[in-house]
PDB file of C-alpha atoms and ligand atoms in Angstrom:
ATOM      1  CA  MET Q   1      -7.083 -24.540 -16.822  1.00 60.00           C
ATOM      2  CA  ALA Q   2      -3.382 -24.390 -15.861  1.00 71.00           C
ATOM      3  CA  THR Q   3      -2.701 -22.241 -12.883  1.00 79.00           C
ATOM      4  CA  GLY Q   4       0.376 -20.127 -12.750  1.00 89.00           C
ATOM      5  CA  LEU Q   5       2.424 -18.834  -9.914  1.00 95.00           C
ATOM      6  CA  VAL Q   6       0.243 -16.499  -7.796  1.00 94.00           C
ATOM      7  CA  ARG Q   7       1.279 -13.506  -5.723  1.00 94.00           C
ATOM      8  CA  ARG Q   8      -1.099 -11.205  -3.910  1.00 94.00           C
ATOM      9  CA  ALA Q   9      -0.390  -7.479  -3.847  1.00 95.00           C
ATOM     10  CA  TRP Q  10      -1.957  -6.223  -0.612  1.00 95.00           C
ATOM     11  CA  ALA Q  11      -3.176  -2.689  -0.105  1.00 96.00           C
ATOM     12  CA  LYS Q  12      -0.610  -0.560   1.689  1.00 97.00           C
ATOM     13  CA  LEU Q  13      -1.723   1.940   4.284  1.00 97.00           C
ATOM     14  CA  ASN Q  14       0.304   4.667   5.960  1.00 98.00           C
ATOM     15  CA  LEU Q  15      -1.051   4.762   9.532  1.00 98.00           C
ATOM     16  CA  PHE Q  16       0.924   8.002   9.780  1.00 98.00           C
ATOM     17  CA  LEU Q  17       3.095   9.764   7.243  1.00 98.00           C
ATOM     18  CA  GLU Q  18       5.238  12.715   8.251  1.00 98.00           C
ATOM     19  CA  VAL Q  19       7.404  14.614   5.805  1.00 98.00           C
ATOM     20  CA  THR Q  20      10.672  15.431   7.588  1.00 98.00           C
ATOM     21  CA  GLY Q  21      12.740  17.032   4.812  1.00 97.00           C
ATOM     22  CA  ARG Q  22      13.531  17.385   1.164  1.00 95.00           C
ATOM     23  CA  ARG Q  23      16.597  15.958  -0.535  1.00 93.00           C
ATOM     24  CA  GLY Q  24      18.694  17.604  -3.198  1.00 92.00           C
ATOM     25  CA  ASP Q  25      17.126  15.364  -5.867  1.00 91.00           C
ATOM     26  CA  GLY Q  26      13.635  16.641  -5.008  1.00 90.00           C
ATOM     27  CA  TYR Q  27      12.525  13.510  -3.208  1.00 93.00           C
ATOM     28  CA  HIS Q  28      11.149  13.964   0.315  1.00 97.00           C
ATOM     29  CA  GLU Q  29      12.379  12.358   3.513  1.00 97.00           C
ATOM     30  CA  LEU Q  30       9.541  10.566   5.275  1.00 97.00           C
ATOM     31  CA  ASP Q  31       8.801   9.041   8.670  1.00 98.00           C
ATOM     32  CA  SER Q  32       5.902   6.599   8.310  1.00 98.00           C
ATOM     33  CA  LEU Q  33       4.270   3.573   9.849  1.00 98.00           C
ATOM     34  CA  ILE Q  34       3.213   1.355   6.955  1.00 98.00           C
ATOM     35  CA  VAL Q  35       0.924  -1.654   7.304  1.00 97.00           C
ATOM     36  CA  PHE Q  36      -0.864  -3.924   4.827  1.00 96.00           C
ATOM     37  CA  ALA Q  37      -4.551  -4.739   4.719  1.00 96.00           C
ATOM     38  CA  GLY Q  38      -5.848  -8.157   3.614  1.00 94.00           C
ATOM     39  CA  THR Q  39      -7.362  -6.958   0.372  1.00 94.00           C
ATOM     40  CA  GLY Q  40      -5.561  -6.220  -2.849  1.00 94.00           C
ATOM     41  CA  ASP Q  41      -4.623  -7.148  -6.369  1.00 95.00           C
ATOM     42  CA  ARG Q  42      -3.664 -10.582  -7.601  1.00 95.00           C
ATOM     43  CA  LEU Q  43      -0.925 -11.470 -10.061  1.00 96.00           C
ATOM     44  CA  GLU Q  44      -0.664 -14.782 -11.842  1.00 96.00           C
ATOM     45  CA  MET Q  45       2.548 -15.548 -13.743  1.00 97.00           C
ATOM     46  CA  PHE Q  46       3.050 -18.242 -16.382  1.00 97.00           C
ATOM     47  CA  PRO Q  47       6.233 -19.305 -18.207  1.00 96.00           C
ATOM     48  CA  ALA Q  48       6.210 -17.882 -21.788  1.00 96.00           C
ATOM     49  CA  ASN Q  49       8.606 -16.905 -24.501  1.00 94.00           C
ATOM     50  CA  ASP Q  50       7.611 -13.224 -24.554  1.00 95.00           C
ATOM     51  CA  LEU Q  51       6.871 -10.833 -21.782  1.00 95.00           C
ATOM     52  CA  THR Q  52       3.129  -9.933 -21.822  1.00 96.00           C
ATOM     53  CA  LEU Q  53       0.693  -8.399 -19.401  1.00 97.00           C
ATOM     54  CA  GLU Q  54      -3.098  -8.846 -19.379  1.00 97.00           C
ATOM     55  CA  ILE Q  55      -5.105  -6.645 -17.033  1.00 96.00           C
ATOM     56  CA  GLY Q  56      -8.564  -7.430 -15.715  1.00 95.00           C
ATOM     57  CA  GLY Q  57     -10.540  -6.743 -12.570  1.00 94.00           C
ATOM     58  CA  PRO Q  58     -12.813  -3.874 -11.450  1.00 91.00           C
ATOM     59  CA  HIS Q  59     -10.035  -1.263 -11.607  1.00 90.00           C
ATOM     60  CA  GLY Q  60      -8.199  -2.703 -14.600  1.00 91.00           C
ATOM     61  CA  ALA Q  61      -9.590  -0.214 -17.127  1.00 89.00           C
ATOM     62  CA  ALA Q  62      -7.730   2.618 -15.422  1.00 85.00           C
ATOM     63  CA  LEU Q  63      -4.345   1.067 -16.302  1.00 89.00           C
ATOM     64  CA  SER Q  64      -2.297   0.679 -19.465  1.00 88.00           C
ATOM     65  CA  ALA Q  65      -0.448  -2.589 -20.043  1.00 85.00           C
ATOM     66  CA  GLY Q  66       2.434  -0.783 -21.804  1.00 85.00           C
ATOM     67  CA  ALA Q  67       6.008  -0.189 -20.753  1.00 82.00           C
ATOM     68  CA  ASP Q  68       4.893   2.508 -18.279  1.00 82.00           C
ATOM     69  CA  ASN Q  69       3.004  -0.129 -16.264  1.00 92.00           C
ATOM     70  CA  LEU Q  70       5.004  -0.831 -13.082  1.00 95.00           C
ATOM     71  CA  VAL Q  71       4.527  -4.583 -13.508  1.00 97.00           C
ATOM     72  CA  VAL Q  72       6.106  -4.474 -16.952  1.00 96.00           C
ATOM     73  CA  ALA Q  73       8.847  -2.111 -15.709  1.00 96.00           C
ATOM     74  CA  ALA Q  74       9.541  -4.483 -12.791  1.00 97.00           C
ATOM     75  CA  ALA Q  75       9.718  -7.537 -15.062  1.00 97.00           C
ATOM     76  CA  ARG Q  76      12.071  -5.733 -17.486  1.00 96.00           C
ATOM     77  CA  ALA Q  77      14.318  -4.467 -14.653  1.00 96.00           C
ATOM     78  CA  LEU Q  78      14.548  -7.929 -13.141  1.00 97.00           C
ATOM     79  CA  ARG Q  79      15.268  -9.573 -16.471  1.00 95.00           C
ATOM     80  CA  GLN Q  80      17.942  -7.053 -17.303  1.00 94.00           C
ATOM     81  CA  SER Q  81      19.640  -7.382 -13.908  1.00 91.00           C
ATOM     82  CA  ALA Q  82      19.686 -11.180 -14.362  1.00 87.00           C
ATOM     83  CA  GLY Q  83      21.062 -10.829 -17.874  1.00 88.00           C
ATOM     84  CA  LYS Q  84      18.560 -13.311 -19.258  1.00 83.00           C
ATOM     85  CA  THR Q  85      16.129 -13.227 -22.145  1.00 87.00           C
ATOM     86  CA  VAL Q  86      13.253 -14.989 -20.368  1.00 93.00           C
ATOM     87  CA  GLY Q  87       9.583 -14.212 -20.802  1.00 96.00           C
ATOM     88  CA  ALA Q  88       6.359 -14.555 -18.847  1.00 97.00           C
ATOM     89  CA  ARG Q  89       2.658 -14.140 -19.365  1.00 97.00           C
ATOM     90  CA  ILE Q  90       1.464 -12.027 -16.450  1.00 97.00           C
ATOM     91  CA  VAL Q  91      -2.227 -11.688 -15.608  1.00 97.00           C
ATOM     92  CA  LEU Q  92      -3.037  -8.815 -13.245  1.00 97.00           C
ATOM     93  CA  ASP Q  93      -6.428  -8.812 -11.489  1.00 96.00           C
ATOM     94  CA  LYS Q  94      -6.693  -5.144 -10.446  1.00 95.00           C
ATOM     95  CA  ARG Q  95      -9.025  -4.981  -7.451  1.00 94.00           C
ATOM     96  CA  ILE Q  96      -7.822  -1.861  -5.648  1.00 93.00           C
ATOM     97  CA  PRO Q  97      -8.065   1.643  -7.109  1.00 91.00           C
ATOM     98  CA  VAL Q  98      -5.248   3.207  -9.106  1.00 89.00           C
ATOM     99  CA  ALA Q  99      -3.436   6.459  -8.043  1.00 85.00           C
ATOM    100  CA  ALA Q 100      -5.157   6.146  -4.653  1.00 88.00           C
ATOM    101  CA  GLY Q 101      -2.480   6.241  -1.919  1.00 89.00           C
ATOM    102  CA  VAL Q 102      -2.748   2.534  -1.183  1.00 91.00           C
ATOM    103  CA  GLY Q 103       0.340   1.516  -3.087  1.00 88.00           C
ATOM    104  CA  GLY Q 104      -1.404  -0.500  -5.774  1.00 87.00           C
ATOM    105  CA  GLY Q 105       1.255   0.039  -8.411  1.00 92.00           C
ATOM    106  CA  SER Q 106       4.069  -0.499  -5.912  1.00 95.00           C
ATOM    107  CA  ALA Q 107       2.502  -3.628  -4.509  1.00 95.00           C
ATOM    108  CA  ASP Q 108       1.979  -5.012  -8.027  1.00 96.00           C
ATOM    109  CA  ALA Q 109       5.623  -4.250  -8.892  1.00 97.00           C
ATOM    110  CA  ALA Q 110       6.803  -5.955  -5.687  1.00 97.00           C
ATOM    111  CA  ALA Q 111       4.621  -8.983  -6.408  1.00 96.00           C
ATOM    112  CA  ALA Q 112       6.045  -9.181  -9.934  1.00 97.00           C
ATOM    113  CA  LEU Q 113       9.627  -8.935  -8.709  1.00 97.00           C
ATOM    114  CA  ASP Q 114       9.060 -11.624  -6.084  1.00 96.00           C
ATOM    115  CA  GLY Q 115       7.028 -13.919  -8.312  1.00 96.00           C
ATOM    116  CA  LEU Q 116       9.250 -13.666 -11.413  1.00 97.00           C
ATOM    117  CA  ASN Q 117      12.340 -14.190  -9.260  1.00 96.00           C
ATOM    118  CA  GLU Q 118      10.801 -17.570  -8.442  1.00 95.00           C
ATOM    119  CA  LEU Q 119       9.353 -18.316 -11.877  1.00 96.00           C
ATOM    120  CA  TRP Q 120      12.676 -17.596 -13.581  1.00 96.00           C
ATOM    121  CA  ARG Q 121      14.650 -19.322 -10.812  1.00 95.00           C
ATOM    122  CA  LEU Q 122      16.936 -16.295 -10.441  1.00 95.00           C
ATOM    123  CA  GLY Q 123      17.522 -16.815  -6.725  1.00 94.00           C
ATOM    124  CA  LEU Q 124      17.913 -13.138  -5.951  1.00 95.00           C
ATOM    125  CA  GLY Q 125      17.689 -12.244  -2.255  1.00 94.00           C
ATOM    126  CA  GLU Q 126      15.240  -9.680  -0.808  1.00 92.00           C
ATOM    127  CA  ALA Q 127      18.017  -7.072  -0.494  1.00 94.00           C
ATOM    128  CA  ARG Q 128      18.711  -7.201  -4.228  1.00 96.00           C
ATOM    129  CA  LEU Q 129      14.982  -7.128  -5.048  1.00 96.00           C
ATOM    130  CA  ARG Q 130      14.587  -4.079  -2.826  1.00 96.00           C
ATOM    131  CA  GLU Q 131      17.470  -2.313  -4.668  1.00 95.00           C
ATOM    132  CA  LEU Q 132      15.674  -2.939  -7.918  1.00 96.00           C
ATOM    133  CA  GLY Q 133      12.371  -1.985  -6.340  1.00 96.00           C
ATOM    134  CA  ILE Q 134      13.413   1.515  -5.153  1.00 94.00           C
ATOM    135  CA  THR Q 135      14.200   2.421  -8.796  1.00 94.00           C
ATOM    136  CA  LEU Q 136      10.541   1.664  -9.642  1.00 95.00           C
ATOM    137  CA  GLY Q 137       8.812   3.454  -6.771  1.00 93.00           C
ATOM    138  CA  ALA Q 138       9.367   4.647  -3.189  1.00 92.00           C
ATOM    139  CA  ASP Q 139       6.908   2.076  -1.747  1.00 95.00           C
ATOM    140  CA  VAL Q 140       8.173  -0.976  -3.651  1.00 96.00           C
ATOM    141  CA  PRO Q 141      10.843  -1.990  -1.053  1.00 96.00           C
ATOM    142  CA  VAL Q 142       8.304  -1.947   1.815  1.00 96.00           C
ATOM    143  CA  CYS Q 143       5.823  -3.895  -0.274  1.00 96.00           C
ATOM    144  CA  LEU Q 144       8.572  -6.540  -0.751  1.00 95.00           C
ATOM    145  CA  PHE Q 145       9.142  -6.501   3.001  1.00 95.00           C
ATOM    146  CA  GLY Q 146       5.426  -7.129   3.436  1.00 94.00           C
ATOM    147  CA  ARG Q 147       4.992  -6.630   7.165  1.00 95.00           C
ATOM    148  CA  PRO Q 148       4.215  -3.637   9.407  1.00 96.00           C
ATOM    149  CA  ALA Q 149       7.228  -1.349   9.107  1.00 97.00           C
ATOM    150  CA  LEU Q 150       8.610   1.957  10.222  1.00 98.00           C
ATOM    151  CA  VAL Q 151       9.929   3.556   7.060  1.00 97.00           C
ATOM    152  CA  ARG Q 152      12.307   6.464   6.730  1.00 97.00           C
ATOM    153  CA  GLY Q 153      14.417   8.058   4.025  1.00 95.00           C
ATOM    154  CA  SER Q 154      12.450   8.185   0.816  1.00 92.00           C
ATOM    155  CA  GLY Q 155      11.231   4.637   1.433  1.00 90.00           C
ATOM    156  CA  GLU Q 156      14.468   2.656   1.502  1.00 91.00           C
ATOM    157  CA  ILE Q 157      15.127   2.602   5.267  1.00 95.00           C
ATOM    158  CA  ILE Q 158      12.836  -0.109   6.546  1.00 96.00           C
ATOM    159  CA  GLN Q 159      12.622  -1.324  10.118  1.00 97.00           C
ATOM    160  CA  ARG Q 160      10.194  -3.964  11.305  1.00 96.00           C
ATOM    161  CA  ALA Q 161       7.555  -2.263  13.489  1.00 96.00           C
ATOM    162  CA  PRO Q 162       7.131  -3.514  17.056  1.00 95.00           C
ATOM    163  CA  PRO Q 163       4.117  -5.840  17.403  1.00 94.00           C
ATOM    164  CA  LEU Q 164       0.785  -4.144  16.786  1.00 96.00           C
ATOM    165  CA  PRO Q 165      -2.582  -5.230  18.307  1.00 97.00           C
ATOM    166  CA  PRO Q 166      -5.209  -6.925  16.136  1.00 96.00           C
ATOM    167  CA  ALA Q 167      -7.199  -4.332  14.199  1.00 97.00           C
ATOM    168  CA  TRP Q 168      -9.519  -4.034  11.232  1.00 98.00           C
ATOM    169  CA  LEU Q 169      -9.477  -1.353   8.587  1.00 98.00           C
ATOM    170  CA  VAL Q 170     -12.195   0.149   6.451  1.00 98.00           C
ATOM    171  CA  MET Q 171     -10.825   1.925   3.364  1.00 98.00           C
ATOM    172  CA  ALA Q 172     -12.745   4.383   1.229  1.00 97.00           C
ATOM    173  CA  ASN Q 173     -11.873   6.151  -1.999  1.00 97.00           C
ATOM    174  CA  PRO Q 174     -14.117   8.630  -3.756  1.00 97.00           C
ATOM    175  CA  GLY Q 175     -12.988   7.568  -7.227  1.00 94.00           C
ATOM    176  CA  ILE Q 176     -10.832  10.608  -7.883  1.00 93.00           C
ATOM    177  CA  ALA Q 177      -7.283   9.750  -8.971  1.00 90.00           C
ATOM    178  CA  LEU Q 178      -4.617  11.837  -7.293  1.00 93.00           C
ATOM    179  CA  ALA Q 179      -1.025  11.904  -8.626  1.00 93.00           C
ATOM    180  CA  THR Q 180       1.615  11.685  -5.883  1.00 94.00           C
ATOM    181  CA  PRO Q 181       4.002  14.355  -7.323  1.00 94.00           C
ATOM    182  CA  ALA Q 182       1.215  16.955  -7.362  1.00 97.00           C
ATOM    183  CA  VAL Q 183       0.490  16.344  -3.687  1.00 97.00           C
ATOM    184  CA  PHE Q 184       4.132  16.681  -2.666  1.00 97.00           C
ATOM    185  CA  GLU Q 185       4.377  19.863  -4.756  1.00 96.00           C
ATOM    186  CA  ALA Q 186       1.319  21.388  -3.034  1.00 97.00           C
ATOM    187  CA  ARG Q 187       2.775  20.771   0.450  1.00 97.00           C
ATOM    188  CA  ARG Q 188       3.627  24.011   2.326  1.00 95.00           C
ATOM    189  CA  GLY Q 189       5.143  24.963   5.663  1.00 93.00           C
ATOM    190  CA  ALA Q 190       7.745  23.514   7.987  1.00 96.00           C
ATOM    191  CA  PHE Q 191       8.848  19.905   7.980  1.00 98.00           C
ATOM    192  CA  SER Q 192       7.939  17.545  10.845  1.00 98.00           C
ATOM    193  CA  GLU Q 193      10.579  16.421  13.320  1.00 95.00           C
ATOM    194  CA  PRO Q 194      11.241  12.662  13.252  1.00 91.00           C
ATOM    195  CA  HIS Q 195       9.902  10.920  16.373  1.00 91.00           C
ATOM    196  CA  ASP Q 196      10.406   7.505  17.836  1.00 95.00           C
ATOM    197  CA  TRP Q 197       7.459   5.091  17.701  1.00 97.00           C
ATOM    198  CA  PRO Q 198       6.673   3.687  21.177  1.00 96.00           C
ATOM    199  CA  PRO Q 199       7.900   0.089  21.520  1.00 91.00           C
ATOM    200  CA  ASP Q 200       5.032  -0.981  23.871  1.00 93.00           C
ATOM    201  CA  VAL Q 201       1.863  -0.530  21.826  1.00 96.00           C
ATOM    202  CA  LYS Q 202      -0.171  -3.471  23.205  1.00 95.00           C
ATOM    203  CA  THR Q 203      -3.875  -2.717  23.008  1.00 97.00           C
ATOM    204  CA  LEU Q 204      -5.953  -1.036  20.288  1.00 98.00           C
ATOM    205  CA  GLY Q 205      -6.345   1.901  22.711  1.00 98.00           C
ATOM    206  CA  ASP Q 206      -2.535   2.176  22.885  1.00 98.00           C
ATOM    207  CA  LEU Q 207      -2.336   2.155  19.080  1.00 98.00           C
ATOM    208  CA  ILE Q 208      -4.993   4.826  18.673  1.00 98.00           C
ATOM    209  CA  ALA Q 209      -3.349   7.001  21.358  1.00 98.00           C
ATOM    210  CA  ALA Q 210       0.074   6.654  19.663  1.00 98.00           C
ATOM    211  CA  LEU Q 211      -1.418   7.437  16.236  1.00 98.00           C
ATOM    212  CA  GLU Q 212      -3.234  10.482  17.579  1.00 98.00           C
ATOM    213  CA  GLU Q 213       0.227  11.927  18.324  1.00 97.00           C
ATOM    214  CA  ARG Q 214       1.116  11.574  14.627  1.00 98.00           C
ATOM    215  CA  ARG Q 215      -0.499  12.640  11.377  1.00 97.00           C
ATOM    216  CA  ASN Q 216      -0.384  12.472   7.638  1.00 98.00           C
ATOM    217  CA  ASP Q 217       1.428  15.639   6.497  1.00 98.00           C
ATOM    218  CA  LEU Q 218       0.122  15.075   2.970  1.00 98.00           C
ATOM    219  CA  GLU Q 219      -3.485  15.377   4.095  1.00 98.00           C
ATOM    220  CA  PRO Q 220      -3.681  19.227   3.892  1.00 98.00           C
ATOM    221  CA  PRO Q 221      -2.203  19.467   0.340  1.00 98.00           C
ATOM    222  CA  ALA Q 222      -4.280  16.472  -0.868  1.00 98.00           C
ATOM    223  CA  ARG Q 223      -7.444  18.057   0.560  1.00 98.00           C
ATOM    224  CA  SER Q 224      -6.656  21.303  -1.193  1.00 97.00           C
ATOM    225  CA  LEU Q 225      -6.435  19.419  -4.503  1.00 97.00           C
ATOM    226  CA  VAL Q 226      -9.427  17.109  -3.901  1.00 97.00           C
ATOM    227  CA  PRO Q 227     -11.888  18.699  -1.421  1.00 97.00           C
ATOM    228  CA  GLU Q 228     -13.938  15.448  -1.606  1.00 97.00           C
ATOM    229  CA  ILE Q 229     -11.375  13.992   0.835  1.00 98.00           C
ATOM    230  CA  ASP Q 230     -12.965  16.083   3.593  1.00 98.00           C
ATOM    231  CA  ARG Q 231     -16.225  14.235   2.964  1.00 98.00           C
ATOM    232  CA  VAL Q 232     -14.495  10.817   2.964  1.00 98.00           C
ATOM    233  CA  LEU Q 233     -12.787  11.537   6.293  1.00 98.00           C
ATOM    234  CA  ALA Q 234     -16.031  12.801   7.837  1.00 98.00           C
ATOM    235  CA  ALA Q 235     -18.004   9.816   6.549  1.00 98.00           C
ATOM    236  CA  LEU Q 236     -15.430   7.360   7.968  1.00 98.00           C
ATOM    237  CA  ALA Q 237     -15.216   9.123  11.326  1.00 98.00           C
ATOM    238  CA  ASP Q 238     -19.015   8.994  11.524  1.00 98.00           C
ATOM    239  CA  LEU Q 239     -19.229   5.184  11.237  1.00 98.00           C
ATOM    240  CA  PRO Q 240     -20.174   3.319  14.425  1.00 98.00           C
ATOM    241  CA  GLY Q 241     -17.043   1.817  15.980  1.00 98.00           C
ATOM    242  CA  ALA Q 242     -14.553   3.940  14.045  1.00 98.00           C
ATOM    243  CA  ARG Q 243     -11.620   4.725  16.345  1.00 98.00           C
ATOM    244  CA  LEU Q 244      -9.574   6.987  14.098  1.00 98.00           C
ATOM    245  CA  ALA Q 245      -9.966   8.216  10.522  1.00 98.00           C
ATOM    246  CA  ARG Q 246      -7.022   9.347   8.427  1.00 98.00           C
ATOM    247  CA  MET Q 247      -5.801   9.618   4.819  1.00 98.00           C
ATOM    248  CA  SER Q 248      -3.278   7.093   3.486  1.00 97.00           C
ATOM    249  CA  GLY Q 249      -0.189   8.026   1.444  1.00 96.00           C
ATOM    250  CA  SER Q 250      -0.836  10.919  -0.892  1.00 96.00           C
ATOM    251  CA  GLY Q 251      -4.577  10.100  -1.031  1.00 93.00           C
ATOM    252  CA  ALA Q 252      -7.290  10.104  -1.900  1.00 96.00           C
ATOM    253  CA  THR Q 253      -7.996   6.821  -0.080  1.00 97.00           C
ATOM    254  CA  CYS Q 254      -8.762   7.284   3.601  1.00 98.00           C
ATOM    255  CA  PHE Q 255      -9.142   4.622   6.269  1.00 98.00           C
ATOM    256  CA  ALA Q 256     -10.750   4.104   9.666  1.00 98.00           C
ATOM    257  CA  ILE Q 257      -9.575   1.677  12.351  1.00 98.00           C
ATOM    258  CA  PHE Q 258     -11.961  -0.774  14.034  1.00 98.00           C
ATOM    259  CA  ALA Q 259     -11.603  -3.296  16.841  1.00 98.00           C
ATOM    260  CA  THR Q 260     -13.340  -6.259  15.215  1.00 97.00           C
ATOM    261  CA  ALA Q 261     -14.220  -7.832  11.877  1.00 97.00           C
ATOM    262  CA  GLU Q 262     -17.953  -7.522  12.651  1.00 97.00           C
ATOM    263  CA  GLU Q 263     -17.702  -3.790  13.365  1.00 98.00           C
ATOM    264  CA  ALA Q 264     -15.608  -3.181  10.270  1.00 98.00           C
ATOM    265  CA  ARG Q 265     -17.823  -5.202   7.924  1.00 98.00           C
ATOM    266  CA  ARG Q 266     -20.984  -3.570   9.284  1.00 98.00           C
ATOM    267  CA  ALA Q 267     -19.427  -0.116   8.906  1.00 98.00           C
ATOM    268  CA  ALA Q 268     -18.281  -0.871   5.336  1.00 98.00           C
ATOM    269  CA  ALA Q 269     -21.774  -2.051   4.394  1.00 98.00           C
ATOM    270  CA  LEU Q 270     -23.283   1.121   5.894  1.00 98.00           C
ATOM    271  CA  LEU Q 271     -20.808   3.335   4.008  1.00 98.00           C
ATOM    272  CA  THR Q 272     -21.421   1.496   0.715  1.00 98.00           C
ATOM    273  CA  GLY Q 273     -25.146   2.113   1.197  1.00 98.00           C
ATOM    274  CA  ARG Q 274     -24.546   5.821   1.853  1.00 98.00           C
ATOM    275  CA  GLU Q 275     -21.957   6.312  -0.905  1.00 98.00           C
ATOM    276  CA  PRO Q 276     -22.533   3.731  -3.655  1.00 97.00           C
ATOM    277  CA  GLY Q 277     -20.081   5.461  -5.987  1.00 96.00           C
ATOM    278  CA  TRP Q 278     -17.106   5.038  -3.646  1.00 97.00           C
ATOM    279  CA  TRP Q 279     -14.683   2.097  -3.434  1.00 96.00           C
ATOM    280  CA  VAL Q 280     -15.123   0.715   0.069  1.00 97.00           C
ATOM    281  CA  ALA Q 281     -13.376  -2.333   1.562  1.00 97.00           C
ATOM    282  CA  ALA Q 282     -13.039  -3.880   5.030  1.00 97.00           C
ATOM    283  CA  ALA Q 283      -9.958  -5.983   5.765  1.00 96.00           C
ATOM    284  CA  PRO Q 284      -7.746  -6.987   8.717  1.00 96.00           C
ATOM    285  CA  LEU Q 285      -4.432  -5.383   9.410  1.00 96.00           C
ATOM    286  CA  LEU Q 286      -1.928  -8.067   8.391  1.00 95.00           C
ATOM    287  CA  HIS Q 287       0.740  -8.764  10.986  1.00 90.00           C
ATOM    288  CA  GLY Q 288       3.004 -11.378   9.454  1.00 79.00           C
ATOM    289  CA  LYS Q 289       4.734 -12.014   6.169  1.00 66.00           C
ATOM    290  CA  LEU Q 290       1.923 -11.729   3.705  1.00 55.00           C
ATOM    291  CA  ALA Q 291       2.538 -14.465   1.185  1.00 51.00           C
ATOM    292  CA  ALA Q 292       1.329 -17.068   3.668  1.00 42.00           C
ATOM    293  CA  GLY Q 293      -1.816 -17.344   5.678  1.00 42.00           C
ATOM    294  CA  TRP Q 294      -4.502 -14.810   5.039  1.00 46.00           C
ATOM    295  CA  ARG Q 295      -6.674 -15.671   2.016  1.00 51.00           C
ATOM    296  CA  GLY Q 296      -7.898 -12.154   1.416  1.00 56.00           C
ATOM    297  CA  ALA Q 297     -10.914 -10.278   2.691  1.00 55.00           C
ATOM    298  CA  ASP Q 298     -12.139 -10.270  -0.906  1.00 55.00           C
ATOM    299  CA  GLY Q 299     -12.373 -14.060  -0.777  1.00 47.00           C
ATOM    300  CA  ALA Q 300      -9.470 -14.558  -3.141  1.00 45.00           C
ATOM    301  CA  GLU Q 301      -7.800 -17.899  -3.083  1.00 37.00           C
ATOM    302  CA  GLU Q 302      -4.068 -18.143  -2.554  1.00 36.00           C
ATOM    303  CA  GLY Q 303      -2.133 -19.943  -5.233  1.00 29.00           C
TER     304      GLY Q 303
HETATM  305  O1  C5P Y 401       8.478   6.844  -6.188  1.00 95.84           O
HETATM  306  P1  C5P Y 401       7.051   7.138  -6.423  1.00 95.84           P
HETATM  307  O2  C5P Y 401       6.587   6.812  -7.787  1.00 95.84           O
HETATM  308  O3  C5P Y 401       6.207   6.564  -5.359  1.00 95.84           O
HETATM  309  O4  C5P Y 401       6.920   8.680  -6.244  1.00 95.84           O
HETATM  310  C1  C5P Y 401       6.175   9.523  -7.086  1.00 95.84           C
HETATM  311  C2  C5P Y 401       6.619  10.953  -6.889  1.00 95.84           C
HETATM  312  O5  C5P Y 401       6.272  11.396  -5.554  1.00 95.84           O
HETATM  313  C3  C5P Y 401       8.105  11.221  -7.001  1.00 95.84           C
HETATM  314  O6  C5P Y 401       8.483  11.430  -8.339  1.00 95.84           O
HETATM  315  C4  C5P Y 401       8.239  12.485  -6.182  1.00 95.84           C
HETATM  316  O7  C5P Y 401       7.804  13.626  -6.916  1.00 95.84           O
HETATM  317  C5  C5P Y 401       7.243  12.269  -5.060  1.00 95.84           C
HETATM  318  N1  C5P Y 401       7.853  11.656  -3.864  1.00 95.84           N
HETATM  319  C6  C5P Y 401       8.695  12.418  -3.092  1.00 95.84           C
HETATM  320  N2  C5P Y 401       9.280  11.856  -1.977  1.00 95.84           N
HETATM  321  C7  C5P Y 401       9.072  10.528  -1.680  1.00 95.84           C
HETATM  322  C8  C5P Y 401       8.219   9.743  -2.482  1.00 95.84           C
HETATM  323  C9  C5P Y 401       7.665  10.333  -3.590  1.00 95.84           C
HETATM  324  O8  C5P Y 401       8.880  13.604  -3.306  1.00 95.84           O
HETATM  325  N3  C5P Y 401       9.656  10.019  -0.592  1.00 95.84           N
END
C-alpha cells in the first residue's frame, strides 16, 4: 500500500501553567513551560484532488471530520493563504484523548500545517506557519516549534527552554472531556506574577525543585468542574517513583514525572491495573525537534 507523508502530533504537557492576566479580547495571558511527550497522534497525507479527512484510532470516535475539525481548518487556512486549489487525503490516527489538556487538536493542526506545507510544496517558513497556527488555537504555534518552550502571551511568545534533564512522564485521563473555555471562565482570584525560569536546571532534582515553585493555575477551576481530577492526581502521586504530579493545560489529563523508563512503565502498568477505564501512557520527555529521532512510546513507526 502506498505510504503518504507522515507527521507525528506529540502530546503536549504544561509542566506549569500560570495565568498572569486577561486581555481586552477575553483571552488570558499565560506563563508556561511546555514540553512534548513521545506519544501522540499520527497524520498521513496523500496527494488528492479534494480535501478529505478520515479519522481512526482509539479516540477517533470522539471527533468529527467536518469543517470544525482543526485538521480540516488548518488545511483550509493553509490552502487559502497559498492561494491554491490543491487537495489532500488526510488520515488521522487519533491515539490521545480529545479535549484533554494535552493539545491533541493543536498538535494535529500543527502536524497538518507542517506536512501539507511540504506535500503542496508551498515553502512557507515556520514564522508564517505559526501566524496561521495562532488563528486556529493558542497551542498550535508551540506545537509547530516542537521543543521544550517557555510560552507567554496567549501562546504566541515562544522562547526555547534552557536544557532540561532526561525525564519520563506518565499521563492519565479519566475519560471526562473538559472544554478549555469553561475552565478559564471558572477561574477566580488574583492573577499570578510572571517569574523567570532558572537557567541552570541540570538534574531531575533541580527540575522538580523548580517546578514545585510553580503551579497550574487552571487546576482549581478544572477540579471544581471535574472532581475526578482529584482522584487522578492522588493516584499518580501514589505511584512508586513519582516525583511530582500535576494537571496539564485545562485538564483533565494529569501527569507524573519519573526518573527512568523502567519506573515510568512499571507505574503506568500499575495504574492501568488499578484504573482500567482511564487512558494511561508512559513516554519520555522529548528534548529535541520532534520530527526526527524518537519513534514513539506507542511503537509507532516514523514515516
Ligand atoms: O485557542 P484555544 O482553542 O486553545 O482556546 C480555547 C479557549 O480557551 C479560548 O476561546 C478562550 O476562551 C480560552 N483561552 C484563553 N486564553 C488563552 C488560551 C485559551 O482565555 N491563552
